[in-house]
XYZ file of C-alpha atoms in Angstrom:
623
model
C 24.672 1.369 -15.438
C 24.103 -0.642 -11.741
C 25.003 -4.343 -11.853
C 24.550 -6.104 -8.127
C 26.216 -9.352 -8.340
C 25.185 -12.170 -5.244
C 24.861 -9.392 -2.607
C 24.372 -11.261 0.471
C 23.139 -9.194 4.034
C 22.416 -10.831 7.036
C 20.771 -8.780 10.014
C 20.445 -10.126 13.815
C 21.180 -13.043 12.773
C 18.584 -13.673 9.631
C 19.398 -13.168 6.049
C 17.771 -10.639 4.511
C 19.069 -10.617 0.865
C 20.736 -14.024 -0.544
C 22.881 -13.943 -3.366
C 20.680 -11.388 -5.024
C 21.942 -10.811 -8.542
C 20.705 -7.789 -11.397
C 21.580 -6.224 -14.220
C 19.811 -2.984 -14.471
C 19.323 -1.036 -17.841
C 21.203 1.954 -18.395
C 18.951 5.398 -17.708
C 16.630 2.852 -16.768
C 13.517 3.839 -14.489
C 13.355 0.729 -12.120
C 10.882 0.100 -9.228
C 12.244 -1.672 -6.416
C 9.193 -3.710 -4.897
C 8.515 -6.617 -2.957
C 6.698 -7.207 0.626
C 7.112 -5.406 3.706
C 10.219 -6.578 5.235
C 11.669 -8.078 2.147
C 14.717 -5.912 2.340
C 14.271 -3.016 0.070
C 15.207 -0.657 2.265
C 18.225 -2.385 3.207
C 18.956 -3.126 -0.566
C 18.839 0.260 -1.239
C 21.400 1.407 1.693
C 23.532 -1.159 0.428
C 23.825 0.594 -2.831
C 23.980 3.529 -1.444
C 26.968 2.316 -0.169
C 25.670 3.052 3.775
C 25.848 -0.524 4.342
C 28.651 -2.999 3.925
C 26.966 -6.488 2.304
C 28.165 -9.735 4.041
C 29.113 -10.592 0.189
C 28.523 -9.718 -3.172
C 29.494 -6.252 -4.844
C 27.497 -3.433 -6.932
C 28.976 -1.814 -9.341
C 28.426 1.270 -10.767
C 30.436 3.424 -13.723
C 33.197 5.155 -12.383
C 32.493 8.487 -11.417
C 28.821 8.474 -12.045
C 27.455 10.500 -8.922
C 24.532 9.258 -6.351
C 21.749 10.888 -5.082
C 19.887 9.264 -1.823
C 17.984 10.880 0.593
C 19.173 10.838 4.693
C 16.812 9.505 6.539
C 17.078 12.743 9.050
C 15.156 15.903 8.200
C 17.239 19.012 7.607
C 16.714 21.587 10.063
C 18.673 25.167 11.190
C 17.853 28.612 10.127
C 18.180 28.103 6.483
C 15.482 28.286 4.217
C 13.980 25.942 1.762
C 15.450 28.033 -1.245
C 19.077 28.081 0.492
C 19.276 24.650 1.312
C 17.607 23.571 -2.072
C 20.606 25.551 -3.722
C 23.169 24.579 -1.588
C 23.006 20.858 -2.640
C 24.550 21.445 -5.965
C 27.754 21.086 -4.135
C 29.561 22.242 -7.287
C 28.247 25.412 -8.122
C 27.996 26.330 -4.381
C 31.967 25.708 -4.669
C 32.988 27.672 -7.302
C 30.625 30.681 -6.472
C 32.127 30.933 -2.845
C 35.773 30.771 -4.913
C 34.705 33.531 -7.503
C 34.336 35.646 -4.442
C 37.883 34.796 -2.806
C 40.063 34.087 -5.720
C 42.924 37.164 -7.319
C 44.099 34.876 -10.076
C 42.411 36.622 -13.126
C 43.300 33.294 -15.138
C 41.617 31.163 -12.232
C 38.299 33.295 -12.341
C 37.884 32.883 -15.758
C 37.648 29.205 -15.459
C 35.292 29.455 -12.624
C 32.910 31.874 -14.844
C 33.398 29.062 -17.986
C 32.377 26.314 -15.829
C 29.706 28.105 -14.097
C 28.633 28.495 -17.938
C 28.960 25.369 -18.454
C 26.613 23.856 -15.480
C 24.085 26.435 -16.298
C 24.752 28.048 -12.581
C 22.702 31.405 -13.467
C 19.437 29.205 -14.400
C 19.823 27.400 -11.065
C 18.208 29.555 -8.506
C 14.781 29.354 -10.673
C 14.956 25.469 -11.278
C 15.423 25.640 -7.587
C 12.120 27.749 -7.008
C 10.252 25.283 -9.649
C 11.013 22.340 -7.636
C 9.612 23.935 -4.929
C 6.632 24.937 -5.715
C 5.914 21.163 -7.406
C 6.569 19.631 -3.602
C 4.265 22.301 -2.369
C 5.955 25.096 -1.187
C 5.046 28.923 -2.021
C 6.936 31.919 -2.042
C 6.535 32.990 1.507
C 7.111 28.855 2.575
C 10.345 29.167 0.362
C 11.966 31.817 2.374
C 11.496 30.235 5.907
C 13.430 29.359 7.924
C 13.879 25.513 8.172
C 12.946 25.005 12.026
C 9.558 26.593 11.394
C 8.278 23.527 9.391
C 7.154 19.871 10.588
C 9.086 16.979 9.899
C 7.007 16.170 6.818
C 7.538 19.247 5.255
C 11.696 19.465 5.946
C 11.415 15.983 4.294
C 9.741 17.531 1.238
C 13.379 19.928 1.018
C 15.163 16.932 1.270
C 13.478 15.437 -1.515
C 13.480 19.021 -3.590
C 17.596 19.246 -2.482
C 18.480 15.649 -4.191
C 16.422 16.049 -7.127
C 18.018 19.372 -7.715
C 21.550 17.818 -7.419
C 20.694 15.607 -10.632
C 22.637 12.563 -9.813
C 23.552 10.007 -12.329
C 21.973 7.133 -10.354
C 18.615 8.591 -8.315
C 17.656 6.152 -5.159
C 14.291 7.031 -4.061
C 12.518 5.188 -0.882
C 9.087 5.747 -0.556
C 9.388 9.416 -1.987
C 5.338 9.734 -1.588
C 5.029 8.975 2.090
C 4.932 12.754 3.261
C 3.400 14.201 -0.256
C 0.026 15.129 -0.727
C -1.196 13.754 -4.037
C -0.972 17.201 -5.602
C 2.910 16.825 -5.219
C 3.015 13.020 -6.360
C 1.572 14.454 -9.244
C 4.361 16.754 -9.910
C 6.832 14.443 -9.019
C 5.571 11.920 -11.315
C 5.476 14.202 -13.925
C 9.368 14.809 -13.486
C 10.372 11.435 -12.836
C 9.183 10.672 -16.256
C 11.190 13.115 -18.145
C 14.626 12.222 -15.277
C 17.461 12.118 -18.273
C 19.346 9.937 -15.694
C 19.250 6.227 -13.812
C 16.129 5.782 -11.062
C 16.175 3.241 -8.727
C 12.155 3.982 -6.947
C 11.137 2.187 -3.967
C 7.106 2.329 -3.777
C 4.192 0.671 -3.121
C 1.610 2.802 -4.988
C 0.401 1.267 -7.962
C -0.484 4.297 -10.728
C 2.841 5.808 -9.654
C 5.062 2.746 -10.702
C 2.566 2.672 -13.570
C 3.253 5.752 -14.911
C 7.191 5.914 -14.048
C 8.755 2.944 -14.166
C 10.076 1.338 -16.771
C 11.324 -2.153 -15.169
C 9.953 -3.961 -11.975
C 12.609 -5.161 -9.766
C 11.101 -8.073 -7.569
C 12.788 -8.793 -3.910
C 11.131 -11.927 -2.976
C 12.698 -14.663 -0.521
C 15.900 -12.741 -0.547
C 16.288 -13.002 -4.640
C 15.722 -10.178 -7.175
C 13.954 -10.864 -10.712
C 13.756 -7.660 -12.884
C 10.626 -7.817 -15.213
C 10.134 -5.089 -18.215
C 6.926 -2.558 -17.680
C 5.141 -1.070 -15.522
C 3.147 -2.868 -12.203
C 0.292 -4.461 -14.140
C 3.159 -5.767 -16.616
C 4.515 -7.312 -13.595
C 1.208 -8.495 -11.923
C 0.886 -10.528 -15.091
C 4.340 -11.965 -15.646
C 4.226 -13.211 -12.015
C 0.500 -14.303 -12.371
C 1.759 -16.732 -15.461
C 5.058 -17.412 -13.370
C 3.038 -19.015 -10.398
C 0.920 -20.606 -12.817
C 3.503 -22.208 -14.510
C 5.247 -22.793 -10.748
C 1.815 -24.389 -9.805
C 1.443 -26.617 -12.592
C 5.832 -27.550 -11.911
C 4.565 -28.401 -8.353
C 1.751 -30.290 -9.088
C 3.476 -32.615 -11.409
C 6.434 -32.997 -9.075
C 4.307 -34.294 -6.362
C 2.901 -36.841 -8.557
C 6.113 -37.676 -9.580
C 7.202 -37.849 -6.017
C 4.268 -40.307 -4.949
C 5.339 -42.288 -8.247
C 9.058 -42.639 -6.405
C 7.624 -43.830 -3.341
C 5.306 -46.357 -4.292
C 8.091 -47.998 -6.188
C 10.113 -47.860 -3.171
C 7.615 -48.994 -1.018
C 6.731 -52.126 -3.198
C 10.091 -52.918 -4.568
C 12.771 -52.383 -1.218
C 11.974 -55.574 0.384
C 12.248 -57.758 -2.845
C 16.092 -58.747 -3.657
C 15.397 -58.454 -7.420
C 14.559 -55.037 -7.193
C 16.089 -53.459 -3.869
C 19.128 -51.690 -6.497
C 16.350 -50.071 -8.403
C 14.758 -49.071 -5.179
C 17.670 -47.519 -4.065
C 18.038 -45.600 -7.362
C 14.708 -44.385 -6.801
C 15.342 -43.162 -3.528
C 18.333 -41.209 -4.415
C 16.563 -39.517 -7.191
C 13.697 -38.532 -4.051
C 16.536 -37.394 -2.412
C 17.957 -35.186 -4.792
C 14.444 -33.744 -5.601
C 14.436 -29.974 -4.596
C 10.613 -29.259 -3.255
C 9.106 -26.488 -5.435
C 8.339 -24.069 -3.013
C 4.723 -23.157 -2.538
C 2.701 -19.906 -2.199
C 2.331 -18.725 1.585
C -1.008 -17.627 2.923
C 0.270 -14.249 4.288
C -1.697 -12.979 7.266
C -0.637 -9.688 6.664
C -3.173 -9.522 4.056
C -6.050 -10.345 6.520
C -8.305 -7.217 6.673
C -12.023 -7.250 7.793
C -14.072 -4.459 9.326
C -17.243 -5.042 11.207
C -20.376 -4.232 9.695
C -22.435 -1.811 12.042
C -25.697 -1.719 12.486
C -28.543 0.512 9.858
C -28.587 4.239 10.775
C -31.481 6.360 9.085
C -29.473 9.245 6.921
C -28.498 11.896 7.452
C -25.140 10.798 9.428
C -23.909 14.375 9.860
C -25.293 17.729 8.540
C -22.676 20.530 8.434
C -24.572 24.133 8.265
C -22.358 26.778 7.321
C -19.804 25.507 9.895
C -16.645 26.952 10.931
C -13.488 25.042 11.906
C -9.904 25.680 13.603
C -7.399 26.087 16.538
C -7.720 28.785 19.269
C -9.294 31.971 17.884
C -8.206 31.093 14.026
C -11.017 29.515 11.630
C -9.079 27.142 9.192
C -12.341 26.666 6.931
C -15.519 28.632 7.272
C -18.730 28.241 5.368
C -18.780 24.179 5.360
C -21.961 22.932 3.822
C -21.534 18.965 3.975
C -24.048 16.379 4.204
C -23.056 12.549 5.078
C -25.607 9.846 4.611
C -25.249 5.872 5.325
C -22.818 4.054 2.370
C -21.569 7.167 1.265
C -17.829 6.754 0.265
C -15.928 10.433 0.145
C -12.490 11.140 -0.946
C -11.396 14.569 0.630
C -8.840 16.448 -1.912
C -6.976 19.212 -1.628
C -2.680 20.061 -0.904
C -1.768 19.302 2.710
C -1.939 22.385 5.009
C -5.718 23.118 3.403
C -7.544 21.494 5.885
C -7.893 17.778 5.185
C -7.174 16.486 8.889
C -8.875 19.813 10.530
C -12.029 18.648 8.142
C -11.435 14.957 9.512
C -11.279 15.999 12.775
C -14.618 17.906 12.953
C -16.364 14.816 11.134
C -14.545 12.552 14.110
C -16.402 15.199 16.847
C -12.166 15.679 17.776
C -13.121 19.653 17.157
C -16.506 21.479 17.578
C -17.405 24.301 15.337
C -16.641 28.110 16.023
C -19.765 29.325 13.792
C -22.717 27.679 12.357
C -23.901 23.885 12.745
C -23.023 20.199 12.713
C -25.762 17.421 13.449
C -24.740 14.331 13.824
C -26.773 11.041 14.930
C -26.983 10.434 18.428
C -25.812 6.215 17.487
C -23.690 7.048 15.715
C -20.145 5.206 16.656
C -16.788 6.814 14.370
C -12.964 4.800 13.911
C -10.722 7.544 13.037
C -7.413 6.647 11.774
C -4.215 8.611 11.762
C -0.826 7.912 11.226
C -0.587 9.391 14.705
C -2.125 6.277 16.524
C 0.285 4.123 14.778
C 3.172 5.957 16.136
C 1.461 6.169 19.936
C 0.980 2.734 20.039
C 3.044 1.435 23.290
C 5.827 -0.873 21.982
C 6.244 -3.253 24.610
C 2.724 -4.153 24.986
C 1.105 -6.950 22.611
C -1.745 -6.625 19.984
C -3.629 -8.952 22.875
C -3.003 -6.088 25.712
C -3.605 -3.023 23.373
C -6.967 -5.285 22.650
C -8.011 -6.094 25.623
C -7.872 -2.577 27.528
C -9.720 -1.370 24.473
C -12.634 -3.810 24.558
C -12.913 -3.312 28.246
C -15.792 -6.082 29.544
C -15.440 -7.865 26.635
C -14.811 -11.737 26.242
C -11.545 -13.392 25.804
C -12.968 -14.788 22.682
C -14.389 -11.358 21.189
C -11.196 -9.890 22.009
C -9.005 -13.023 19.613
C -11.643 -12.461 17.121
C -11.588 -8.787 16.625
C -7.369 -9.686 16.086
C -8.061 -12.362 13.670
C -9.946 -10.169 11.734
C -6.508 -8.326 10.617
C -4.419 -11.120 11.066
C -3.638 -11.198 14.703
C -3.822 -15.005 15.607
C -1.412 -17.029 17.251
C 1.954 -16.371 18.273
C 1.246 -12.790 16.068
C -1.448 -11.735 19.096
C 1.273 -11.897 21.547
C 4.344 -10.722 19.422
C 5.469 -7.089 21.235
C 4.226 -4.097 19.273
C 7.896 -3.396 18.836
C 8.966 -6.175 17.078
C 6.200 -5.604 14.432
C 6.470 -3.892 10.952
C 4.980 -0.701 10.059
C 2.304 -2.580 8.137
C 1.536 -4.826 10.843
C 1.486 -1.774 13.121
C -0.827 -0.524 10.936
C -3.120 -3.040 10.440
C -3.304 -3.092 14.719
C -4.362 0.649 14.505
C -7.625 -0.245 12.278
C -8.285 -3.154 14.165
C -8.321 -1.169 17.419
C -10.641 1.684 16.052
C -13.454 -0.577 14.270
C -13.324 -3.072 17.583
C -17.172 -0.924 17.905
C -18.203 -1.420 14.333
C -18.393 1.875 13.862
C -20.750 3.701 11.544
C -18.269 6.057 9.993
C -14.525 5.319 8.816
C -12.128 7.945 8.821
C -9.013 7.350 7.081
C -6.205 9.739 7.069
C -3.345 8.121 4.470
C -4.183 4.699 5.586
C -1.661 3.053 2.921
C 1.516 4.610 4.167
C 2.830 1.235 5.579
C 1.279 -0.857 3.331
C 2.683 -2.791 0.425
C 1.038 -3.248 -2.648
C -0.897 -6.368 -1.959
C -1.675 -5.175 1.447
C -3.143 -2.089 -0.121
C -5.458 -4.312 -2.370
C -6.338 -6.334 0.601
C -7.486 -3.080 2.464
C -9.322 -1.622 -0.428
C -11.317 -5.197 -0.836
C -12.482 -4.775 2.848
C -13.186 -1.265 2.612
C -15.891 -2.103 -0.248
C -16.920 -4.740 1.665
C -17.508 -2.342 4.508
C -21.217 -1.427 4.808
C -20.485 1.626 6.618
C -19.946 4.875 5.713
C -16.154 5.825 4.401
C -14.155 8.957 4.422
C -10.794 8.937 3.560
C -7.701 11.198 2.548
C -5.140 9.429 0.560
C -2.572 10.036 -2.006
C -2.782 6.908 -3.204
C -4.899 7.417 -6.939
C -5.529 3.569 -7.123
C -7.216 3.345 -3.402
C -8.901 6.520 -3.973
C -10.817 4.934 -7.859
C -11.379 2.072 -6.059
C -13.498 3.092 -2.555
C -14.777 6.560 -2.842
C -17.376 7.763 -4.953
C -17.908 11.359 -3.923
C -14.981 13.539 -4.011
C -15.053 16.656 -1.598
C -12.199 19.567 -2.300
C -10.705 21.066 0.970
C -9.201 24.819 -0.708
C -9.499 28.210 -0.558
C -10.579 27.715 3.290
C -13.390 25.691 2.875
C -14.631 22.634 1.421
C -17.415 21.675 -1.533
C -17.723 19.102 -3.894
C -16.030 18.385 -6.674
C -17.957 18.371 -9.535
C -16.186 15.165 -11.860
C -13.985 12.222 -11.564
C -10.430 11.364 -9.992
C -9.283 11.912 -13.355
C -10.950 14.910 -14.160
C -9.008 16.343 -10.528
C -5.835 15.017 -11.823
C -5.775 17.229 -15.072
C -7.330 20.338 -12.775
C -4.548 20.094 -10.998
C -2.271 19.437 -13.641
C -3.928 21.544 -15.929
C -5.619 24.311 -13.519
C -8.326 24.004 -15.384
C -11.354 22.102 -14.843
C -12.969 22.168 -18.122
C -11.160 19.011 -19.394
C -10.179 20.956 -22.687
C -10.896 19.679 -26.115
C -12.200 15.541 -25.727
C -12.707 16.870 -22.137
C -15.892 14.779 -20.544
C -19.436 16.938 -20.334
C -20.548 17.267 -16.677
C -23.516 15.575 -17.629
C -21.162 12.805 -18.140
C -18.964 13.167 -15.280
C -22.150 12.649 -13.419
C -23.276 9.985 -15.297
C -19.399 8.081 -14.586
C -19.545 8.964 -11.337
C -23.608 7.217 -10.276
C -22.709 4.136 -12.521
C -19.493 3.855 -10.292
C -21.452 3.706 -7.000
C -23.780 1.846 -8.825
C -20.708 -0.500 -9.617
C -19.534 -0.493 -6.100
C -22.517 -1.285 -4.390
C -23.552 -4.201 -6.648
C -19.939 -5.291 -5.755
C -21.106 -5.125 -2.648
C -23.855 -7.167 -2.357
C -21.988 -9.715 -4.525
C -19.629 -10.046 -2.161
C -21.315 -10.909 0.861
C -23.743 -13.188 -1.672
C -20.540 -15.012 -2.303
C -19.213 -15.269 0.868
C -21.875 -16.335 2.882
C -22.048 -18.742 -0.185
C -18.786 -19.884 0.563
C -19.303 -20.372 4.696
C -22.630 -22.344 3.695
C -20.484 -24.716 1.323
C -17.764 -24.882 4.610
C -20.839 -25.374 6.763
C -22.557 -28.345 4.590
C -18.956 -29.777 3.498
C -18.406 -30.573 7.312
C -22.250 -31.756 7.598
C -20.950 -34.311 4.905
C -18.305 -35.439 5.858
C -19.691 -36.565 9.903
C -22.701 -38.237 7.611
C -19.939 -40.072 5.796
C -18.087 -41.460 8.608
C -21.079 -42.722 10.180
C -21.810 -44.437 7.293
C -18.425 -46.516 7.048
C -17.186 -46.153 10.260
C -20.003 -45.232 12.635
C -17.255 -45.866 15.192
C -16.058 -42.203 14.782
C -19.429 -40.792 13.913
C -21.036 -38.234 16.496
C -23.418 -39.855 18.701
C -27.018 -38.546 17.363
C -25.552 -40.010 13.787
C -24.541 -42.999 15.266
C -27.800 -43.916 15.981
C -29.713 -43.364 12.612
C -29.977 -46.212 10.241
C -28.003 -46.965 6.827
C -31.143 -46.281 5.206
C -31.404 -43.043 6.932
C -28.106 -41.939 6.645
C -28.052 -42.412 3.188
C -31.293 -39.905 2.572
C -29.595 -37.072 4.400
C -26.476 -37.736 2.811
C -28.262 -37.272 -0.325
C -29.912 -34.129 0.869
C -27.151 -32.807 1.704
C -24.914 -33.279 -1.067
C -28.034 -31.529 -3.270
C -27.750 -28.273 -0.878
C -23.652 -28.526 -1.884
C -24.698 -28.438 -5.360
C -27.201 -25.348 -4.894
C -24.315 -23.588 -2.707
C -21.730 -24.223 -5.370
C -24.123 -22.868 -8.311
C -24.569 -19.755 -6.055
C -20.823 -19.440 -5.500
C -20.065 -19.419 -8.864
C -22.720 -16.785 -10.115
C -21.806 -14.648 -7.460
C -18.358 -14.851 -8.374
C -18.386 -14.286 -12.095
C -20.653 -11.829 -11.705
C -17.670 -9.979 -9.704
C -15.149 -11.244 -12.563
C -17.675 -9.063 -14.578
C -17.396 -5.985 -13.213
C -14.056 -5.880 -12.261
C -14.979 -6.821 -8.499
């Protein structure tokens, strides 16, 4: 269906894709992945055919129609429905020629085809589409202008699905749906009778859609059958393998240059020196695996709070004069981790907001601890962020007073160290924007974590990354997210924003998901007992928190090991050259030296023990 054969594209400069080559199955479900700035995006315009590669060529059948998504919102004083409809260019066509044409012979053909392309069934596939991404009958039949950008994006996405293209290019289709709608649009991805070429970084989604991975790493593409976790195994055994290739080329390489080294000065065997140092030559380095900074996440701990956090007494929330949710009966206590559901447009952010003390109730109560210190996180503060200051600047006005030292080590927390503390905010990526935004809001160590779709930059390592730090947080999390796979992971209390109000929901993440798909809580026939439910949901947090502790058991395990490692090795050089040795080792005696040496290396052994417990234990339990 889509071959790309060596497409090349250089941007300012820097190659972005190099001599990428794949041979995608026909009707094929692929997901385009790879880390940010890998050039998905650009792959993707490329086959779009909005951007002209600097070589290579993708071809497609002939005739076989796109569908890809502008990256500007529609707007005017069309509605939803209209512009939904209006993007099956066809039947638009030969409706608005029914209505001119006088040739009796030429109207017939118009009514066969319109037969043909099931035109009369269109206007409620239309309306079904919809009303998946979230929009009701009164929404439907606004006009365009009336809605945010996030919401005219959700018609764009409606208007190319309902075109039905042979060859569906989707970029980050989820970044301005609630999970309600990823649901639905999951759902009819699945059953898509045509080619999909998906660009995401949420893990369940790919899962449940995909088909084929398509990997953009270093400019290549290597398409792998299944779903993500197919893929996170295949490359697992692929570095493995690479590892092991490396490994045994650099002993082969230290082979070569021994020989060289012993054998170029000696007339006898200079030729087979030489012959060894060609083959060195023509030895292409494996390359090896990068430690990415962009994966660095770590939030400060705060200090102990006595519970409650915040108390919410039959509350009332909104803008002006207008309560968006009344009745709010919400208690928050130290460690809790809360997952706020519900469509976007039911409250979510208004809920968030009140938590963050950015709103004060109408009616009723909220109590909140005096200490208390909250990092709220929108996709807002990402966006506000001034782009021609540097993570150091934003930094430093934020941490007013403080050190030039604390302010470098709040950045190297989230990967902010070097040249990357001083890189303008404008030449960064969206996940490195991000990643900036948390670091400025838990510079306090703040009690409470708000997170309002924290992923949306993110790739899928990055997300993992994030989600490891969050449950090695020790504060208190709340977080909205369409992201299933964050949401499992870090939040064991799930709180439903509908109806205008908010109370909590009563199961797990899957029993939501088949509410919502379902609209119907019970479960069903094999559904789980709420006795159960319960049951899942305390040996989760049970789960988590003994993650928790194993965690920090292990890593302070692992800075004792750094800590004694370096202990060794000034005991060593004082004992065979006390030359280099610190001064207050220098002194001590052979005899000396040798018992702490010994001590020492007994504490490494008790560390290492420690280590490992700490860290099967986590292999155990999925930590």
């Amino acid at each position: 269906m889509l071959n790309l054969t060596d497409i090349t594209v250089r941007l300012g400069g820097r190659t972005i894709i190099d001599g990428a080559t794949a041979k995608l199955p026909p009707r094929g479900r692929i997901g385009l992945i790879g880390r940010n700035g890998a050039g998905k995006s650009t792959l993707v315009k490329v086959i779009a055919s909005q951007l002209e590669p600097d070589g290579g060529s993708v071809d497609m059948p002939r005739g076989a129609k796109l569908g890809y998504i502008a990256q500007e919102a529609p707007g005017g004083t069309a509605t939803p429905f209209e512009t939904v409809l209006a993007a099956d260019l066809e039947r638009a066509a030969l409706l608005e020629e029914s209505e001119t044409s006088h040739d009796p012979d030429r109207i017939g053909e118009i009514h066969e085809r319109l037969l043909a392309i099931d035109a009369h069934a269109a206007p409620s596939r239309a309306a079904r589409i919809l009303v998946g991404l979230g929009f009701d009958e009164e929404m439907q039949h606004r006009e365009l202008e009336s809605f945010s950008g996030g919401w005219r994006m959700r018609v764009a996405l409606a208007s190319l699905l309902f075109s039905q293209p042979d060859l569906l290019l989707l970029d980050e289709p989820s970044n301005h749906l609630d999970l309600e709608a990823v649901l639905w649009l999951e759902d009819f991805l699945k059953s898509y009778p045509a080619t999909i070429v998906l660009v995401s970084h949420e893990r369940d989604f790919l899962n449940n859609v995909v088909d084929h991975i398509l990997h953009l790493e270093r400019g290549k593409l290597t398409l792998y059958p299944g779903g993500y976790d197919a893929f996170e195994r295949q490359r697992a055994e692929r570095q493995a393998q690479l590892a092991a290739a490396r490994a045994k080329q650099q002993a082969e390489r230290e082979k070569l240059q021994d020989y060289i080294a012993r054998n170029s000065a000696r007339a006898s065997t200079a030729k087979q020196a030489q012959s060894r140092q060609k083959a060195l030559a023509r030895m292409q380095p494996i390359a090896e695996l990068v430690d990415d900074p962009s994966l660095s996440f770590d939030f400060p701990n705060p200090d102990e709070l006595r519970p409650p956090l915040i108390t919410l007494d039959m509350a009332s929330v909104g803008y002006g004069e207008t309560p968006i949710l009344q009745r709010l009966n919400l208690r928050i206590d130290p460690d809790d981790r809360i997952a706020l559901l519900g469509r976007n447009g039911n409250g979510k952010t208004t809920l968030a907001r009140l938590l963050a003390a950015q709103l004060t109730p109408m009616d009723g109560a909220i109590n909140s601890s005096g200490k208390m210190k909250v990092g709220y996180f929108t996709q807002y503060q990402v966006e506000e962020l001034d782009r021609d200051d540097t993570p150091l600047q934003h930094m430093t006005r934020n941490m007013a007073g403080a050190s030039p030292g604390a302010v470098r080590a709040q950045l190297g927390r989230f990967g902010f160290s070097g040249d990357k503390a001083t890189t303008k905010v404008g030449k960064l990526s969206g996940g490195e924007r991000a990643r900036l935004a948390l670091a400025l809001i838990t510079r306090d160590a703040p009690h409470l974590l708000i997170l309002d779709e924290p992923t949306n930059h993110l790739d899928v390592d990055a997300r993992e990354a994030l989600i490891q730090a969050l449950n090695g947080y020790s504060g208190t999390v709340v977080v909205v997210s369409h992201d299933r796979h964050m949401l499992e992971m870090t939040a064991d209390r799930l709180v439903l924003v509908d109806q205008g109000t908010a109370k909590e929901f009563d199961g797990s993440l899957d029993d939501y998901i088949a509410f919502v798909l379902s609209k119907d809580s019970s479960g069903g026939k094999g559904g789980a007992s709420k006795a159960d439910r319960k049951e899942a949901r305390r040996a989760a947090a049970e789960a988590r928190e003994k993650g928790t502790a194993l965690r920090k058991a292990a890593k302070a395990a692992e800075a004792e090991l750094a800590r004694l490692q370096a202990q060794l090795s000034g005991l060593e050089k004082a004992m065979f050259d006390p030359s280099t040795a610190e001064p207050a080792l220098a002194k001590l005696t052979m005899t000396d030296l040798m018992k702490r040496r010994a001590e020492v290396a007994e504490k490494i052994e008790a560390a290492e023990i420690t280590w490992m417990e700490a860290s099967e234990a986590l292999e155990g339990i999925g930590g």
